[in-house]
Coordinates of C-alpha atoms in Angstrom, one line a residue:
M7 CA -72.1 -98.0 -21.1
R8 CA -73.1 -94.8 -19.4
G9 CA -73.3 -92.7 -22.6
M10 CA -75.9 -95.0 -24.2
L11 CA -78.1 -95.6 -21.1
F12 CA -78.1 -92.3 -19.4
T13 CA -80.0 -89.9 -21.6
S14 CA -82.3 -87.2 -20.3
S15 CA -85.7 -86.9 -21.7
K16 CA -84.9 -83.5 -23.1
A17 CA -81.9 -84.9 -25.2
S18 CA -84.1 -87.6 -26.7
S19 CA -87.0 -85.3 -27.4
P20 CA -87.2 -83.8 -30.9
S21 CA -88.5 -80.6 -29.6
N22 CA -85.5 -80.1 -27.2
S23 CA -82.6 -81.6 -29.2
N24 CA -82.3 -79.0 -31.9
A25 CA -79.0 -80.3 -33.2
Q26 CA -80.7 -83.4 -34.4
S27 CA -82.7 -83.3 -37.6
P28 CA -85.8 -85.4 -38.2
A29 CA -83.8 -87.8 -40.4
R30 CA -81.4 -88.5 -37.6
T31 CA -83.9 -89.3 -35.0
P32 CA -83.5 -92.8 -33.6
V33 CA -86.4 -95.0 -34.8
S34 CA -87.8 -98.3 -33.6
P35 CA -87.0 -101.3 -35.7
V36 CA -90.5 -102.5 -35.3
N37 CA -92.6 -102.1 -38.5
T38 CA -89.8 -100.0 -40.1
P39 CA -88.7 -100.8 -43.7
S40 CA -85.2 -102.1 -43.9
H41 CA -84.1 -99.5 -46.5
H42 CA -85.0 -96.8 -44.0
R43 CA -82.9 -98.5 -41.3
T44 CA -80.0 -98.7 -43.8
F45 CA -80.2 -95.0 -44.7
S46 CA -80.4 -94.0 -41.0
V47 CA -77.3 -96.1 -40.2
T48 CA -75.4 -94.6 -43.1
I49 CA -76.1 -91.1 -41.9
M50 CA -75.1 -92.0 -38.3
E51 CA -71.8 -93.5 -39.6
E52 CA -71.0 -90.3 -41.4
D53 CA -71.8 -88.3 -38.3
L54 CA -69.5 -90.6 -36.3
M55 CA -66.7 -90.0 -38.8
Y56 CA -67.1 -86.3 -38.6
A57 CA -67.4 -86.3 -34.8
E58 CA -64.2 -88.4 -34.6
Q59 CA -62.3 -85.9 -36.6
M60 CA -63.5 -83.0 -34.5
I61 CA -63.0 -84.8 -31.2
K62 CA -59.5 -86.1 -32.0
R63 CA -58.5 -82.6 -33.1
W64 CA -59.0 -81.4 -29.5
D65 CA -58.0 -84.6 -27.7
L66 CA -56.1 -83.7 -24.5
D67 CA -53.9 -86.8 -25.0
S68 CA -53.0 -86.1 -28.6
P69 CA -49.4 -85.3 -29.2
F70 CA -50.5 -82.3 -31.4
Y71 CA -52.5 -80.7 -28.6
T72 CA -50.9 -77.9 -26.6
K73 CA -52.0 -77.2 -23.0
V74 CA -52.5 -73.5 -23.6
D75 CA -55.1 -74.2 -26.2
Y76 CA -58.8 -73.8 -25.2
L77 CA -61.6 -74.5 -27.5
F78 CA -64.0 -71.8 -26.2
T79 CA -61.4 -69.1 -26.1
G80 CA -60.5 -69.4 -29.7
D81 CA -62.8 -69.8 -32.8
R82 CA -66.3 -69.7 -31.3
R83 CA -67.7 -71.3 -34.5
E84 CA -65.4 -74.3 -33.9
A85 CA -66.5 -74.6 -30.3
R86 CA -70.1 -74.8 -31.4
E87 CA -69.3 -77.3 -34.1
Y88 CA -67.5 -79.4 -31.4
V89 CA -70.6 -79.4 -29.2
K90 CA -72.7 -80.2 -32.2
S91 CA -70.4 -83.1 -33.1
V92 CA -70.7 -84.5 -29.6
K93 CA -74.5 -84.4 -29.8
N94 CA -74.4 -86.1 -33.2
L95 CA -72.1 -88.7 -31.7
Q96 CA -74.7 -89.4 -29.0
S97 CA -77.5 -89.7 -31.6
A98 CA -75.3 -92.1 -33.5
M99 CA -74.8 -94.3 -30.5
H100 CA -78.5 -94.5 -29.9
C101 CA -79.0 -95.4 -33.5
F102 CA -76.4 -98.1 -33.4
V103 CA -78.1 -99.6 -30.3
S104 CA -81.6 -99.5 -31.9
E105 CA -80.3 -101.0 -35.1
S106 CA -78.5 -103.8 -33.2
G107 CA -75.3 -102.8 -34.8
S108 CA -72.0 -104.3 -34.1
S109 CA -70.5 -103.8 -30.6
E110 CA -67.3 -102.5 -32.2
K111 CA -69.1 -99.3 -33.4
I112 CA -70.7 -98.8 -30.0
I113 CA -67.4 -99.3 -28.2
H114 CA -65.6 -97.0 -30.6
A115 CA -68.3 -94.3 -30.1
Q116 CA -68.1 -94.7 -26.4
K117 CA -64.3 -94.2 -26.4
L118 CA -64.8 -91.0 -28.5
M119 CA -67.5 -89.8 -26.1
Q120 CA -65.0 -90.2 -23.1
V121 CA -62.4 -88.2 -25.0
A122 CA -65.0 -85.5 -25.7
M123 CA -66.2 -85.4 -22.1
K124 CA -62.7 -85.0 -20.9
R125 CA -62.3 -82.1 -23.2
L126 CA -65.5 -80.5 -22.2
E127 CA -64.7 -81.0 -18.5
K128 CA -61.5 -79.0 -19.0
E129 CA -63.3 -76.3 -21.0
F130 CA -66.0 -76.1 -18.3
Y131 CA -63.4 -75.7 -15.6
Q132 CA -61.4 -73.1 -17.6
I133 CA -64.5 -71.0 -18.3
L134 CA -65.6 -71.0 -14.6
S135 CA -62.1 -70.3 -13.2
S136 CA -61.0 -67.7 -15.7
N137 CA -64.2 -65.8 -15.6
R138 CA -64.6 -65.5 -11.8
D139 CA -64.5 -61.7 -12.0
V140 CA -67.0 -61.3 -14.8
L141 CA -69.4 -64.0 -13.5
D142 CA -70.3 -61.7 -10.7
S143 CA -73.8 -61.1 -9.5
E144 CA -74.3 -57.8 -11.2
S145 CA -73.3 -59.1 -14.6
V146 CA -75.3 -62.3 -14.1
S147 CA -78.3 -60.2 -13.1
N148 CA -78.0 -58.0 -16.2
R149 CA -77.7 -61.1 -18.4
S150 CA -80.9 -62.5 -16.8
S151 CA -82.8 -59.3 -17.3
R152 CA -82.2 -59.5 -21.0
A153 CA -83.6 -63.0 -20.9
R154 CA -81.5 -64.2 -23.8
S155 CA -82.0 -67.9 -24.4
S156 CA -79.0 -70.0 -25.3
V157 CA -78.3 -71.0 -28.8
S158 CA -78.9 -74.6 -29.7
D159 CA -80.1 -75.0 -33.3
D160 CA -78.2 -74.4 -36.5
D161 CA -79.9 -71.2 -37.4
D162 CA -79.4 -69.7 -34.0
V163 CA -75.8 -70.6 -34.0
S164 CA -75.3 -68.8 -37.3
E165 CA -77.1 -65.7 -36.1
E166 CA -75.1 -65.7 -32.8
D167 CA -71.8 -66.0 -34.7
D168 CA -72.8 -63.3 -37.1
R169 CA -73.8 -61.0 -34.2
I170 CA -70.6 -61.6 -32.3
S171 CA -68.3 -61.3 -35.3
S172 CA -70.0 -58.2 -36.7
V173 CA -70.6 -56.1 -33.6
S174 CA -71.8 -52.8 -34.8
D175 CA -73.6 -49.6 -33.7
G176 CA -72.0 -49.8 -30.3
E177 CA -73.5 -53.1 -29.4
R178 CA -71.2 -55.6 -27.7
V179 CA -71.8 -59.0 -26.2
S180 CA -70.2 -58.9 -22.7
V181 CA -67.7 -61.5 -21.6
S182 CA -70.1 -62.6 -18.9
E183 CA -72.8 -63.2 -21.4
M184 CA -70.6 -65.3 -23.6
A185 CA -69.3 -67.3 -20.6
M186 CA -72.8 -68.0 -19.4
D187 CA -73.8 -69.2 -22.8
D188 CA -70.8 -71.4 -23.1
L189 CA -71.3 -72.9 -19.7
R190 CA -74.9 -73.7 -20.5
S191 CA -73.9 -75.2 -23.8
I192 CA -71.3 -77.5 -22.2
A193 CA -73.6 -78.4 -19.3
D194 CA -76.4 -79.4 -21.6
C195 CA -74.1 -81.5 -23.6
M196 CA -72.5 -83.3 -20.7
I197 CA -75.8 -83.9 -18.9
S198 CA -77.5 -85.3 -22.0
S199 CA -74.4 -87.5 -22.5
G200 CA -74.6 -89.0 -19.0
Y201 CA -71.7 -87.0 -17.5
A202 CA -73.8 -84.8 -15.2
L203 CA -71.9 -85.8 -12.1
E204 CA -68.5 -84.6 -13.5
C205 CA -70.0 -81.3 -14.7
V206 CA -71.8 -80.6 -11.4
K207 CA -68.8 -81.4 -9.3
I208 CA -66.6 -78.9 -11.1
Y209 CA -69.3 -76.2 -10.9
K210 CA -69.9 -76.7 -7.2
I211 CA -66.3 -76.6 -6.2
I212 CA -65.6 -73.3 -8.1
R213 CA -68.8 -71.5 -7.3
K214 CA -68.8 -72.5 -3.6
S215 CA -65.3 -71.2 -3.2
I216 CA -66.4 -67.8 -4.7
V217 CA -69.4 -67.6 -2.3
D218 CA -67.2 -68.5 0.7
E219 CA -64.6 -66.0 -0.3
T220 CA -67.1 -63.2 -0.9
L221 CA -68.8 -63.7 2.5
Y222 CA -65.4 -63.9 4.2
N223 CA -64.4 -60.6 2.7
L224 CA -67.7 -59.1 3.8
G225 CA -66.9 -60.1 7.4
V226 CA -69.4 -62.8 7.8
E227 CA -68.3 -65.2 10.5
K228 CA -69.8 -68.2 12.2
F229 CA -70.2 -67.9 15.9
S230 CA -71.6 -70.0 18.7
F231 CA -74.1 -68.6 21.3
N232 CA -71.5 -68.8 24.0
Q233 CA -69.1 -66.7 22.0
I234 CA -71.7 -64.0 21.3
N235 CA -73.0 -64.0 24.9
K236 CA -69.5 -63.4 26.3
M237 CA -68.7 -60.5 24.0
D238 CA -68.9 -56.9 25.3
W239 CA -71.2 -54.6 23.3
E240 CA -68.1 -52.7 22.0
V241 CA -67.1 -55.9 20.3
I242 CA -70.5 -57.0 19.1
E243 CA -71.6 -53.6 17.7
P244 CA -69.0 -53.5 14.9
K245 CA -69.8 -57.1 14.0
I246 CA -73.5 -56.1 13.7
K247 CA -72.6 -53.2 11.4
S248 CA -70.6 -55.6 9.2
W249 CA -73.5 -58.1 9.2
L250 CA -76.0 -55.4 8.1
Y251 CA -73.9 -54.5 5.1
A252 CA -73.1 -58.1 4.3
A253 CA -76.8 -59.2 4.5
K254 CA -77.8 -56.6 2.0
I255 CA -75.0 -57.6 -0.4
A256 CA -75.6 -61.3 0.1
V257 CA -79.3 -61.3 -0.5
K258 CA -79.6 -58.7 -3.3
S259 CA -76.4 -59.5 -5.0
L260 CA -74.5 -62.7 -4.1
F261 CA -77.2 -65.3 -3.5
Y262 CA -79.5 -63.7 -6.1
G263 CA -76.7 -63.9 -8.7
E264 CA -75.8 -67.4 -7.8
R265 CA -79.4 -68.5 -8.2
I266 CA -79.7 -66.9 -11.6
L267 CA -76.4 -68.3 -12.8
C268 CA -77.2 -71.8 -11.5
D269 CA -80.7 -71.7 -13.1
Y270 CA -79.3 -70.6 -16.4
V271 CA -76.4 -73.0 -16.7
F272 CA -78.4 -76.0 -15.6
S273 CA -81.7 -75.0 -17.3
S274 CA -82.1 -78.5 -18.7
S275 CA -82.5 -80.1 -15.3
E276 CA -84.5 -78.7 -12.3
K277 CA -83.1 -81.4 -10.0
I278 CA -79.5 -80.4 -10.8
R279 CA -80.3 -76.7 -10.5
E280 CA -81.6 -77.3 -7.0
S281 CA -78.8 -79.6 -6.0
C282 CA -76.1 -77.2 -7.1
F283 CA -77.6 -74.1 -5.6
S284 CA -78.3 -75.9 -2.3
D285 CA -74.8 -77.3 -2.0
I286 CA -73.2 -74.0 -2.9
C287 CA -75.2 -71.6 -0.8
K288 CA -77.2 -73.3 1.9
E289 CA -74.5 -73.7 4.6
R290 CA -73.3 -70.1 4.3
A291 CA -76.9 -68.7 4.1
I292 CA -77.8 -70.5 7.3
A293 CA -74.7 -69.1 9.0
L294 CA -75.6 -65.6 7.7
F295 CA -79.2 -65.7 9.0
E296 CA -78.2 -67.4 12.3
F297 CA -76.1 -64.5 13.5
P298 CA -79.1 -62.2 14.4
E299 CA -80.7 -65.0 16.4
L300 CA -77.6 -65.5 18.5
V301 CA -77.4 -61.7 19.2
A302 CA -81.1 -61.6 20.1
K303 CA -80.7 -64.5 22.6
S304 CA -77.6 -62.9 24.2
K305 CA -77.8 -60.6 27.2
K306 CA -80.0 -57.5 26.8
S307 CA -79.4 -53.8 27.3
L308 CA -81.1 -50.7 26.2
E309 CA -78.2 -49.7 24.1
R310 CA -78.7 -52.7 21.9
M311 CA -82.2 -51.8 20.9
F312 CA -81.5 -49.9 17.7
K313 CA -79.0 -52.4 16.3
T314 CA -81.5 -55.2 17.1
L315 CA -84.1 -53.3 15.1
D316 CA -81.7 -52.7 12.3
M317 CA -81.2 -56.5 12.0
Y318 CA -85.0 -57.0 12.2
N319 CA -85.5 -54.6 9.3
A320 CA -82.6 -56.1 7.3
I321 CA -84.4 -59.4 7.2
S322 CA -88.1 -58.3 7.1
E323 CA -87.4 -55.7 4.3
Q324 CA -85.7 -58.4 2.2
W325 CA -88.1 -61.2 3.0
A326 CA -89.7 -61.3 -0.5
E327 CA -86.2 -61.7 -2.0
I328 CA -85.2 -64.4 0.6
E329 CA -88.4 -66.4 -0.2
M330 CA -87.8 -66.1 -4.0
I331 CA -84.0 -66.9 -3.9
F332 CA -84.4 -69.8 -1.5
S333 CA -87.6 -71.2 -2.8
Y334 CA -86.4 -74.8 -3.4
D335 CA -87.6 -77.4 -0.9
S336 CA -84.1 -78.2 0.0
M337 CA -83.6 -74.6 1.0
A338 CA -86.5 -74.5 3.4
V339 CA -84.0 -74.6 6.3
V340 CA -82.7 -71.3 5.2
R341 CA -86.1 -69.7 5.1
T342 CA -86.8 -71.2 8.5
Q343 CA -83.6 -69.8 10.0
A344 CA -84.5 -66.3 8.7
V345 CA -87.9 -66.5 10.2
T346 CA -86.5 -67.8 13.5
S347 CA -84.1 -64.9 13.6
L348 CA -87.0 -62.5 13.0
V349 CA -89.0 -64.0 15.8
K350 CA -86.1 -63.9 18.3
L351 CA -85.2 -60.3 17.3
G352 CA -88.9 -59.4 18.0
E353 CA -88.8 -61.0 21.4
A354 CA -85.6 -59.2 22.2
V355 CA -87.2 -55.9 21.3
R356 CA -90.2 -56.6 23.5
A357 CA -87.9 -57.5 26.4
M358 CA -86.0 -54.3 26.0
L359 CA -89.2 -52.2 25.7
T360 CA -90.3 -53.7 29.0
D361 CA -86.9 -52.9 30.5
F362 CA -87.1 -49.4 29.2
E363 CA -90.4 -48.8 30.9
A364 CA -89.2 -50.3 34.1
A365 CA -86.1 -48.1 34.1
I366 CA -88.3 -45.0 33.8
Q367 CA -90.6 -46.2 36.6
K368 CA -87.7 -46.9 38.9
E369 CA -86.2 -43.4 38.4
I370 CA -86.8 -41.5 41.6
S371 CA -85.5 -37.9 42.1
K372 CA -84.8 -36.9 45.6
T373 CA -83.6 -33.4 45.0
P374 CA -85.0 -30.7 42.6
F375 CA -83.0 -30.3 39.4
H376 CA -80.9 -27.2 39.4
G377 CA -82.5 -24.1 37.9
G378 CA -85.7 -25.9 36.9
G379 CA -84.3 -26.8 33.5
V380 CA -84.8 -29.9 31.4
H381 CA -84.2 -33.0 33.5
P382 CA -81.7 -35.5 32.2
L383 CA -84.3 -38.2 32.5
T384 CA -86.5 -36.2 30.1
R385 CA -83.8 -35.8 27.6
Y386 CA -82.8 -39.4 27.7
V387 CA -86.3 -40.8 27.4
V388 CA -87.6 -38.5 24.8
N389 CA -84.5 -38.9 22.6
Y390 CA -84.7 -42.6 23.0
L391 CA -88.4 -42.5 21.9
V392 CA -87.5 -40.3 18.9
F393 CA -85.0 -42.8 17.7
L394 CA -87.5 -45.6 18.3
S395 CA -90.2 -43.8 16.3
D396 CA -88.0 -44.1 13.2
Y397 CA -88.6 -47.9 13.5
S398 CA -92.4 -47.5 13.8
L399 CA -93.2 -49.9 11.0
A400 CA -91.0 -52.7 12.4
L401 CA -92.3 -52.0 15.9
S402 CA -95.9 -52.1 14.8
D403 CA -95.2 -55.7 13.6
I404 CA -93.4 -56.6 16.8
V405 CA -96.1 -55.4 19.2
A406 CA -99.1 -56.2 17.0
D407 CA -100.0 -59.2 19.1
W408 CA -98.5 -57.8 22.3
P409 CA -101.3 -55.9 24.0
L410 CA -100.5 -53.1 26.4
Q411 CA -101.1 -54.2 30.0
I412 CA -102.1 -51.1 32.0
Q413 CA -104.6 -50.7 34.9
S414 CA -106.5 -47.8 33.3
P415 CA -107.1 -46.9 29.7
L416 CA -105.2 -44.1 28.1
P417 CA -107.0 -40.9 27.3
E418 CA -108.5 -40.8 23.8
S419 CA -106.6 -37.6 23.1
Y420 CA -103.4 -39.6 23.1
F421 CA -104.3 -40.9 19.7
S422 CA -104.8 -39.1 16.4
S423 CA -108.0 -39.8 14.6
S424 CA -106.0 -40.1 11.4
S425 CA -103.7 -42.8 12.7
S426 CA -103.7 -45.9 10.5
D427 CA -104.9 -49.2 11.9
E428 CA -101.6 -50.9 11.7
L429 CA -100.0 -48.2 13.9
S430 CA -102.7 -48.3 16.6
S431 CA -100.8 -50.7 18.8
I432 CA -97.5 -48.9 18.6
S433 CA -99.3 -45.6 19.1
A434 CA -100.6 -46.9 22.4
R435 CA -97.2 -48.2 23.4
F436 CA -95.5 -44.8 22.7
A437 CA -98.2 -42.8 24.3
W438 CA -98.0 -44.9 27.4
L439 CA -94.2 -44.5 27.7
V440 CA -94.6 -40.7 27.3
L441 CA -97.2 -40.7 29.9
V442 CA -95.0 -42.6 32.3
L443 CA -92.3 -40.0 31.7
L444 CA -94.8 -37.1 32.3
C445 CA -95.8 -38.6 35.6
K446 CA -92.1 -38.7 36.6
I447 CA -91.8 -35.0 35.6
D448 CA -94.9 -34.1 37.7
A449 CA -93.3 -35.9 40.7
S450 CA -90.0 -34.1 40.3
A451 CA -91.9 -30.8 40.1
E452 CA -93.2 -31.3 43.6
L453 CA -89.7 -31.2 45.0
Y454 CA -89.4 -27.5 44.5
R455 CA -90.3 -25.3 47.5
D456 CA -91.1 -22.4 45.3
V457 CA -94.3 -23.1 43.4
A458 CA -93.4 -20.7 40.6
Q459 CA -90.2 -22.6 40.0
S460 CA -92.1 -25.9 39.9
Y461 CA -94.3 -24.5 37.2
L462 CA -91.2 -23.3 35.3
F463 CA -89.8 -26.8 35.6
L464 CA -93.0 -28.2 34.1
V465 CA -92.8 -25.6 31.3
N466 CA -89.2 -26.6 30.4
N467 CA -89.7 -30.3 30.5
L468 CA -93.1 -30.5 28.9
N469 CA -92.1 -28.1 26.2
Y470 CA -89.0 -30.2 25.5
V471 CA -91.2 -33.3 25.0
V472 CA -93.7 -31.4 22.8
S473 CA -91.0 -29.9 20.7
K474 CA -89.3 -33.3 20.1
V475 CA -92.6 -34.9 19.2
N476 CA -93.5 -32.1 16.8
N477 CA -90.2 -32.3 15.0
S478 CA -89.8 -36.1 14.7
N479 CA -91.7 -39.2 13.5
L480 CA -93.2 -39.3 17.0
R481 CA -95.8 -36.9 15.7
S482 CA -97.2 -39.4 13.2
V483 CA -97.0 -42.2 15.8
I484 CA -98.7 -40.5 18.7
G485 CA -100.9 -38.2 16.7
D486 CA -101.8 -34.5 16.4
D487 CA -104.5 -34.7 19.2
W488 CA -101.8 -35.5 21.7
L489 CA -99.7 -32.7 20.4
V490 CA -102.4 -30.0 20.5
K491 CA -103.4 -31.0 24.0
H492 CA -99.9 -30.8 25.4
E493 CA -99.1 -27.5 23.7
Q494 CA -102.1 -26.1 25.5
K495 CA -100.7 -27.5 28.8
V496 CA -97.4 -25.8 28.1
K497 CA -99.2 -22.5 27.8
Q498 CA -101.2 -23.2 30.9
Y499 CA -98.0 -23.9 32.9
T500 CA -96.5 -20.7 31.5
G501 CA -99.4 -18.7 32.7
N502 CA -99.3 -20.3 36.2
Y503 CA -95.6 -19.5 36.4
E504 CA -96.0 -15.8 35.5
R505 CA -98.9 -15.5 38.0
M506 CA -97.0 -17.1 40.9
A507 CA -93.6 -15.6 40.2
W508 CA -94.7 -12.0 39.5
C509 CA -98.0 -11.5 41.3
K510 CA -96.4 -9.7 44.3
V511 CA -94.4 -7.3 42.0
I512 CA -97.6 -6.5 40.1
S513 CA -99.7 -6.1 43.2
S514 CA -97.2 -3.6 44.7
L515 CA -98.1 -1.1 42.0
P516 CA -101.1 1.2 42.5
G517 CA -104.3 0.2 40.6
N518 CA -104.5 3.8 39.2
P519 CA -101.0 5.1 38.8
T520 CA -102.2 8.5 37.5
A521 CA -104.5 9.3 40.5
D522 CA -103.9 12.9 41.7
N523 CA -105.4 12.2 45.2
L524 CA -102.8 9.6 46.1
P525 CA -101.0 10.7 49.3
I526 CA -97.3 11.1 49.1
E527 CA -96.6 8.6 51.8
T528 CA -98.8 6.1 50.0
A529 CA -96.9 6.7 46.8
K530 CA -93.6 6.3 48.7
D531 CA -94.8 3.0 50.2
C532 CA -95.7 1.8 46.7
F533 CA -92.2 2.6 45.4
R534 CA -90.5 0.9 48.4
R535 CA -92.7 -2.2 48.1
F536 CA -92.1 -2.4 44.4
N537 CA -88.3 -2.1 45.0
Q538 CA -88.4 -4.9 47.5
E539 CA -90.6 -7.3 45.5
F540 CA -88.8 -6.7 42.2
S541 CA -85.4 -7.2 43.8
E542 CA -86.6 -10.4 45.5
A543 CA -88.1 -11.7 42.3
Y544 CA -85.0 -10.9 40.4
R545 CA -82.7 -12.5 43.1
K546 CA -84.6 -15.7 43.2
Q547 CA -85.0 -16.2 39.4
S548 CA -81.5 -15.2 38.5
T549 CA -80.5 -18.8 38.7
W550 CA -83.6 -20.2 37.0
I551 CA -83.4 -21.6 33.5
I552 CA -85.7 -21.5 30.5
S553 CA -84.1 -23.8 27.9
D554 CA -86.1 -22.9 24.9
P555 CA -85.1 -19.4 23.5
K556 CA -88.6 -18.9 22.1
I557 CA -90.4 -19.6 25.4
R558 CA -87.8 -17.5 27.2
D559 CA -88.4 -14.5 25.1
E560 CA -92.2 -14.9 25.2
I561 CA -92.1 -15.0 29.0
K562 CA -89.9 -11.9 29.2
I563 CA -92.1 -10.0 26.9
S564 CA -95.2 -11.1 28.7
V565 CA -93.9 -10.1 32.2
A566 CA -92.5 -6.8 30.8
K567 CA -96.0 -5.9 29.4
K568 CA -97.6 -6.5 32.8
I569 CA -95.1 -4.4 34.8
T570 CA -93.3 -1.8 32.7
P571 CA -96.3 0.3 31.4
V572 CA -97.9 0.7 34.8
Y573 CA -94.5 1.4 36.5
R574 CA -93.5 3.9 33.8
T575 CA -96.8 5.9 34.3
F576 CA -96.4 5.8 38.1
Y577 CA -92.7 6.7 37.7
E578 CA -93.4 9.7 35.5
R579 CA -96.2 10.9 37.8
Y580 CA -94.0 11.1 40.9
R581 CA -90.6 11.5 39.3
G582 CA -90.3 15.2 40.4
V583 CA -91.7 14.5 43.9
F584 CA -89.0 12.1 44.9
R585 CA -86.1 13.5 42.8
G586 CA -82.8 12.8 44.6
V587 CA -84.2 10.3 47.0
D588 CA -82.6 7.1 45.8
S589 CA -84.0 5.0 48.6
V590 CA -87.5 5.6 47.3
V591 CA -87.0 5.2 43.5
K592 CA -84.4 2.6 42.7
Y593 CA -85.4 1.7 39.2
A594 CA -85.9 3.7 36.1
P595 CA -88.5 2.2 33.7
D596 CA -85.9 1.2 31.2
D597 CA -84.0 -0.6 33.9
L598 CA -86.7 -3.2 34.3
G599 CA -86.4 -4.5 30.8
N600 CA -82.6 -4.7 31.2
Y601 CA -82.9 -6.7 34.4
L602 CA -85.5 -9.0 32.8
S603 CA -83.2 -9.7 29.9
D604 CA -80.6 -11.1 32.4
L605 CA -83.0 -13.8 33.6
F606 CA -83.5 -17.4 32.7
H607 CA -80.0 -18.2 31.6
G608 CA -79.1 -19.9 34.8
T609 CA -76.0 -17.7 35.3
G610 CA -77.1 -16.3 38.7
A611 CA -77.4 -12.7 39.8
P612 CA -74.4 -10.6 38.8
G613 CA -73.5 -9.5 42.3
S614 CA -75.8 -6.8 43.7
I615 CA -78.4 -4.8 41.9
N616 CA -76.9 -1.4 41.2
T617 CA -79.5 0.9 39.9
S618 CA -79.5 4.4 38.7
S619 CA -81.3 7.2 40.4
H620 CA -84.8 8.2 39.3
S621 CA -83.2 11.2 37.5
S622 CA -80.6 9.1 35.5
S623 CA -81.2 8.3 31.9
S624 CA -81.8 4.7 30.9
S625 CA -78.6 4.6 28.9
S626 CA -76.6 4.9 32.2
S627 CA -78.8 2.9 34.4
L628 CA -77.1 -0.5 33.6
S629 CA -73.4 0.1 34.1
R630 CA -73.0 -3.1 36.1
S631 CA -70.9 -5.9 34.9
R632 CA -72.5 -9.1 33.5

């Protein structure tokens, strides 16, 4: 006699069973007048008769019933009357038991209840299966945000019917909202009548198939560690991309929507809510959050760093939602799996950072880099750090309890005074990696035989580092103090280059180019020395490179200011003396600027230096091919 004995506390409570008026509330026979018991039984018998009419009208085994008929897709007022009749039938059964009525009435009522439950089971299945598309997470979330409570008493039923039937002013009750209300109404009725198992079974089967299908379509697969570990990166990377997209949809939409729907439909029983949601989502949620752990535990390589951090962010940024959605005790295993993946991902990032530093340390240049340009190691390391800096918040969590192990402390200027406390550890980590790179740059600079070229190499590489730091998130991570200091170093290296590369050219010119008492032979020697030193400087530097156009132009302008004005004055002073003597005066003043403009592109000297005579105009002095 399941219908009589299995009754939830909510169904028997006057405050929760709104379909049951005070006059129909089961009463104890103790100290109760007999005429009250007779009146109560009479009301219950009438309810039984009315319920019987309604239930038999929709009896699945009735010869008058057609299989295409569904109660909740037709007259909604009739559907609510049906549910009301079932609740009244349940109250009547309790009344008959309390009044010690005949067993015939109880048996008859129980048979009617079985017919009604069979009907409601079919309706419940129909609503779930036919509304798969509208009971999606977005619609469910919108329904939840309105926080509309289901209708259970007579007044609310009437208001709901009137509102649905007289939709006006552009307001419409969505199909998903009606489906959710109907599902909750049926679930409440079946649970209070002792048919919770049948109701829950249908719900779990249909909703679990939807969750499984959705995750399958999102590309979520279940792998073993051996499978992941044997995969090449070209195979794993697209799977990680699919997982990142799926994780966002699953947490913010799929699992969230399932939790809302489950809580709403089974609002009358917390135990059932938890059981349903756990059985529907737990297995797939564990599989979803296990994938990052498997990737993190597989073989490491520097190319995997950024996807590993992407997965770390995907979990950490959604942790609040994960905790809320999977808050049930039975879902603790899901939360644990998500935390485990976070920990393993963090460990993998630490291991790759260690490998990254070791790779820089092991890099040894045996020959100078051609032209003194930006070394490939500099480009690789700096760009790697630039990308890493975009994950500074995640990295600050990962290295927070991982102190930097170095033999000597970093200079204080490596840190910005405005850096936040939470970034201090990651600031030290980045500053150390940059310092390791700069040490390698210094070592490579020593390979150049020409000191001037070694300084130019330092200018190129340090300026590349500074420029990348200044134009990326590295600036906020390392700090402005570091930036200012190393910008000054670039200027210092630039000055050293100019002094070492052009000092002989500058010193070949007389200290006072306008002096009248300068002997002709001395002037001739000055021109010849200048010709020799300038030609040699041009020849050597014609294959040198300055990568940054701004630095390149600044150096050309600076060198030209040091040489051209003095040479022009000296040239004009002795132009008439050595007219026609090409071996003495090889360059017109305007030629110098033209030659300087050829430098630092790394293209090499364009053959020989063909100059105009001292009497030629500057417009014809550079007729050589480029």
